[in-house]
PDB file of C-alpha atoms in Angstrom:
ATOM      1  CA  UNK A   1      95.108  72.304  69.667  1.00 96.00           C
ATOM      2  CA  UNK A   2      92.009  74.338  70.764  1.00 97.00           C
ATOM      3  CA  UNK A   3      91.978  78.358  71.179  1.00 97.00           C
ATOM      4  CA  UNK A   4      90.756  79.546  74.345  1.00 98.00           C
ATOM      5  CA  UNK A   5      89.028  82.759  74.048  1.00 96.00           C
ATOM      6  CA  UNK A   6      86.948  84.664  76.402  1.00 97.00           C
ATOM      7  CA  UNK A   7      84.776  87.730  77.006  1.00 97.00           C
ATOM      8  CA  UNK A   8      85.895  87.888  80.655  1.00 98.00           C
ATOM      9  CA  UNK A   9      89.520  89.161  79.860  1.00 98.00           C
ATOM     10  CA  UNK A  10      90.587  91.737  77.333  1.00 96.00           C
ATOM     11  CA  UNK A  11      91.196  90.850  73.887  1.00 93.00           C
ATOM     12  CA  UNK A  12      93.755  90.250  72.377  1.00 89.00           C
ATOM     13  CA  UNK A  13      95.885  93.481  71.010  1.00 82.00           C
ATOM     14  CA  UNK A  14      97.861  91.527  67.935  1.00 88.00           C
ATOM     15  CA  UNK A  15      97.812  88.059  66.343  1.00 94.00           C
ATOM     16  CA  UNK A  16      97.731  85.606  68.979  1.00 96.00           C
ATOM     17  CA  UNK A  17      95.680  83.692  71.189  1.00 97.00           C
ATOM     18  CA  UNK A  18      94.290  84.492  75.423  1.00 98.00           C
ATOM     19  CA  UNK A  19      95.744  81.068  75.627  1.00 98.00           C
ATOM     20  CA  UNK A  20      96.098  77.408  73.734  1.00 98.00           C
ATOM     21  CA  UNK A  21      95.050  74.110  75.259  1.00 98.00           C
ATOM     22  CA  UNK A  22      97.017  70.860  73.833  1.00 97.00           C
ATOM     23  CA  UNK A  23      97.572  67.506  75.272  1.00 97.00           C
ATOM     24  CA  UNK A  24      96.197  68.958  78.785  1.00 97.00           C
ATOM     25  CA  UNK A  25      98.584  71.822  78.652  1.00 98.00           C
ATOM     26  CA  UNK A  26      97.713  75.396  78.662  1.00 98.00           C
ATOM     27  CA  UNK A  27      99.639  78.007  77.626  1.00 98.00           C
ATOM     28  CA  UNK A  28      98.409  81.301  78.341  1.00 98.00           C
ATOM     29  CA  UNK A  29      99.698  84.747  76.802  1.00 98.00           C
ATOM     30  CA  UNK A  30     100.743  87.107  78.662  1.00 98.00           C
ATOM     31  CA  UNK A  31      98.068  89.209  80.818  1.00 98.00           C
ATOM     32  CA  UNK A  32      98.608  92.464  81.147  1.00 98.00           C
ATOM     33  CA  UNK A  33      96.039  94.872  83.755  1.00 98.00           C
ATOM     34  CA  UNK A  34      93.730  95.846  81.325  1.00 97.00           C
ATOM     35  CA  UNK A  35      89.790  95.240  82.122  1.00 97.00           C
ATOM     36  CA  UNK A  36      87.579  92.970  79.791  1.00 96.00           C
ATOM     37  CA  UNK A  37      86.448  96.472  78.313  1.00 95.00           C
ATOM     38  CA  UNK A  38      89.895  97.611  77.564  1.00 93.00           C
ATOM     39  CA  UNK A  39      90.229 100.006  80.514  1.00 96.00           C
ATOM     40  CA  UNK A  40      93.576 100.184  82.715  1.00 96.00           C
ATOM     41  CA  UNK A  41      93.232  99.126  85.701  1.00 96.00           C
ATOM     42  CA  UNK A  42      94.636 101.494  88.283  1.00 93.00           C
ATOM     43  CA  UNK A  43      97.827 102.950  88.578  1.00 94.00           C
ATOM     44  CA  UNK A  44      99.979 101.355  91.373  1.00 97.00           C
ATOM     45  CA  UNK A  45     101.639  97.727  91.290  1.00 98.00           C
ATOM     46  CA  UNK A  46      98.583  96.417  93.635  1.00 98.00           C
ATOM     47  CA  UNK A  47      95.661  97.155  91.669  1.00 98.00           C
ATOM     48  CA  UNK A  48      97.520  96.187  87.786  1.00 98.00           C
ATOM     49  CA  UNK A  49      98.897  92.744  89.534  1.00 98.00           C
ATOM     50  CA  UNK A  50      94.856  91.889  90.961  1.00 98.00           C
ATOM     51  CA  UNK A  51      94.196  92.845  87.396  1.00 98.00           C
ATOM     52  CA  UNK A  52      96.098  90.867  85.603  1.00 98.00           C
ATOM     53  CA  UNK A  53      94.694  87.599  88.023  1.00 98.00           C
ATOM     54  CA  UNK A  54      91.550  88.710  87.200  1.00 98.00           C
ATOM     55  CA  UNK A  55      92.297  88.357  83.612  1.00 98.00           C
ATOM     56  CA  UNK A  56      94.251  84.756  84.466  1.00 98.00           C
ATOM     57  CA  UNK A  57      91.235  83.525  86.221  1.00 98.00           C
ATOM     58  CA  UNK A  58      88.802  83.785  83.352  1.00 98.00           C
ATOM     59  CA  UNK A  59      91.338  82.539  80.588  1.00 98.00           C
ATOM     60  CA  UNK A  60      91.814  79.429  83.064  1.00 98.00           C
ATOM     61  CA  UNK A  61      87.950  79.141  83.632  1.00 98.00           C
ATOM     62  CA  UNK A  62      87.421  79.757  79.850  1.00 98.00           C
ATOM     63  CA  UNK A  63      89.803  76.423  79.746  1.00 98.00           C
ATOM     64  CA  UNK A  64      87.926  74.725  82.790  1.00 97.00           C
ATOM     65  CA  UNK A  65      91.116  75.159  84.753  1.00 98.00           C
ATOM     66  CA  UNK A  66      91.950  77.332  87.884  1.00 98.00           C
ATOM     67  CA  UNK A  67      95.177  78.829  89.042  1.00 98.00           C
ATOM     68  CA  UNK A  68      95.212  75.485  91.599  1.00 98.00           C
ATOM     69  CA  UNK A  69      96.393  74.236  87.937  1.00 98.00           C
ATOM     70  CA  UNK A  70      99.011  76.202  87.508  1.00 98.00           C
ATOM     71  CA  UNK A  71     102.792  74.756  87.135  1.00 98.00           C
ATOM     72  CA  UNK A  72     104.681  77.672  86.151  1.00 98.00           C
ATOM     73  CA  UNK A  73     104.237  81.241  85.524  1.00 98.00           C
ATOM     74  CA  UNK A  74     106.714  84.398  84.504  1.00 98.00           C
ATOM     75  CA  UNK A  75     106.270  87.652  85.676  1.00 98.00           C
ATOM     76  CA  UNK A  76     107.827  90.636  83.420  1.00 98.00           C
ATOM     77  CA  UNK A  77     107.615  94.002  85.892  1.00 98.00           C
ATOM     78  CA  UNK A  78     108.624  97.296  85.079  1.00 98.00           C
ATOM     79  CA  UNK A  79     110.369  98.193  88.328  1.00 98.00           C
ATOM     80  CA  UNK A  80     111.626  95.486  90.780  1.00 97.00           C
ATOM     81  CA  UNK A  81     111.556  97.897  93.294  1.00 98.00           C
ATOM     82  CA  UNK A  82     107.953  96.887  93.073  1.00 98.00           C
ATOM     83  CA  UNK A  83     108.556  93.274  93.632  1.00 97.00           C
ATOM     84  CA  UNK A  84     107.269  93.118  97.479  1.00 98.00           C
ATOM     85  CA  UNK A  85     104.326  94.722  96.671  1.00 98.00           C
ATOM     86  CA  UNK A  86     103.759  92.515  93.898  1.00 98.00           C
ATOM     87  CA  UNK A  87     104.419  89.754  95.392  1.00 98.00           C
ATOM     88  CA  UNK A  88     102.293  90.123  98.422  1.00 98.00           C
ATOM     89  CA  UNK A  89      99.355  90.205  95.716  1.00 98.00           C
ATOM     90  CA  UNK A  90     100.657  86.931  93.781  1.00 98.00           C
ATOM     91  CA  UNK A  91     101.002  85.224  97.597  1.00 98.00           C
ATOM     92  CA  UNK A  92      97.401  85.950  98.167  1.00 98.00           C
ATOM     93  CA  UNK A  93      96.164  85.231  95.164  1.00 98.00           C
ATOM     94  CA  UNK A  94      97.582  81.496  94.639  1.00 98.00           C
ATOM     95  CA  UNK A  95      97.444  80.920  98.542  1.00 97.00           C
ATOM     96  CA  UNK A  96      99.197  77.911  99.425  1.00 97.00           C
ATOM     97  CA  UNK A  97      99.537  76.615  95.792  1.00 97.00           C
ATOM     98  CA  UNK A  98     103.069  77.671  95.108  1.00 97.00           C
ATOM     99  CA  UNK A  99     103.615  77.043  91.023  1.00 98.00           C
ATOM    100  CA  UNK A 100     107.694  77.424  89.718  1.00 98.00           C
ATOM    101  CA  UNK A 101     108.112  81.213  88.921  1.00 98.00           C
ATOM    102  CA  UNK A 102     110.613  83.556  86.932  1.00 98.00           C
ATOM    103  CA  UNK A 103     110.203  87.254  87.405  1.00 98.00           C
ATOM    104  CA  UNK A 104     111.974  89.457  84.920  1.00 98.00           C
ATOM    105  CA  UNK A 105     112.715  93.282  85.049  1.00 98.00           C
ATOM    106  CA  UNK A 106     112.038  94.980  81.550  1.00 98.00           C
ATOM    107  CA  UNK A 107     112.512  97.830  80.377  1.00 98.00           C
ATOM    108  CA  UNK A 108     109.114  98.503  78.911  1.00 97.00           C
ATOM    109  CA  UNK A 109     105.958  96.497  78.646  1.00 97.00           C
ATOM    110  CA  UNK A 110     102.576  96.867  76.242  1.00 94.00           C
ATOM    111  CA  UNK A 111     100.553 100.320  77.176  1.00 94.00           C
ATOM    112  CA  UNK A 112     103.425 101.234  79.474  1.00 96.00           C
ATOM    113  CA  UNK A 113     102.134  98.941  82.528  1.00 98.00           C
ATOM    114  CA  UNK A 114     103.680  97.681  85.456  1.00 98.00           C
ATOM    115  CA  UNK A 115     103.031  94.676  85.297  1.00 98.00           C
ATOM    116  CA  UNK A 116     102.843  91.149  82.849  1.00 98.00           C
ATOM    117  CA  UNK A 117     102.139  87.173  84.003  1.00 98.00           C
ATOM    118  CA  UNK A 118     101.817  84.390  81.868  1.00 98.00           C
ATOM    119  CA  UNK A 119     101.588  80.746  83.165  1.00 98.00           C
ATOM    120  CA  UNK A 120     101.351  77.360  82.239  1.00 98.00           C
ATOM    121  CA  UNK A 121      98.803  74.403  83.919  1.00 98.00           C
ATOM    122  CA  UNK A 122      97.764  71.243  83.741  1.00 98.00           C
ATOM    123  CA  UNK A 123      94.474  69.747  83.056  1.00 96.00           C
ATOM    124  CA  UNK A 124      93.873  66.531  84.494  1.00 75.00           C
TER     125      UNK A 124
END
């Protein structure tokens, strides 16, 4: 099992990992639209969901992976009456790669965002 850590995405706020790569699998924790500095990223869906890719991209990197690796991802959103607007970001964003996906309402997520994604790839 290796740790993936990077600079590129914010730190971790309790006691687990940006991600963990076994047996070609990576598991990332859940990114939430903070900058690598700690900042929040602005205050409408848009800008928190680009965010939180940003912060996907650089865990997967840290990994050598992409998000042309990934299998599966959940989305946890505050409001689904954001979900369009979300969405339009996550289309973009993966382009034609289209990865299995959950998304969950919840009632609350860490620093009061909007938005949460966590995947899953494959490493060949």
């Amino acid at each position: 099992m290796k740790i993936i850590d990077t600079a590129a995405a914010p730190k971790a706020i309790g006691p687990y990992a940006q991600a963990v790569l076994i047996d070609g699998w990576l598991f990332s924790s859940g990114q939430i639209p903070l900058t690598a500095d700690g900042q929040l990223a602005g205050p409408d869906i848009e800008a928190q969901t680009e965010q939180v890719f940003d912060n996907l991209e650089a865990v997967l990197a840290a990994a050598g992976a992409s998000l042309a690796q990934v299998v599966k991802s959940t989305v946890f959103v505050k409001d689904l009456e954001d979900f369009a607007r979300l969405n339009s970001v996550y289309a973009r964003r993966f382009g034609t790669h289209t990865p299995a996906r959950s998304t969950v309402e919840v009632a609350r997520l860490p620093r009061d965002v909007k938005v949460e994604i966590e995947v899953v790839a494959r490493l060949a």
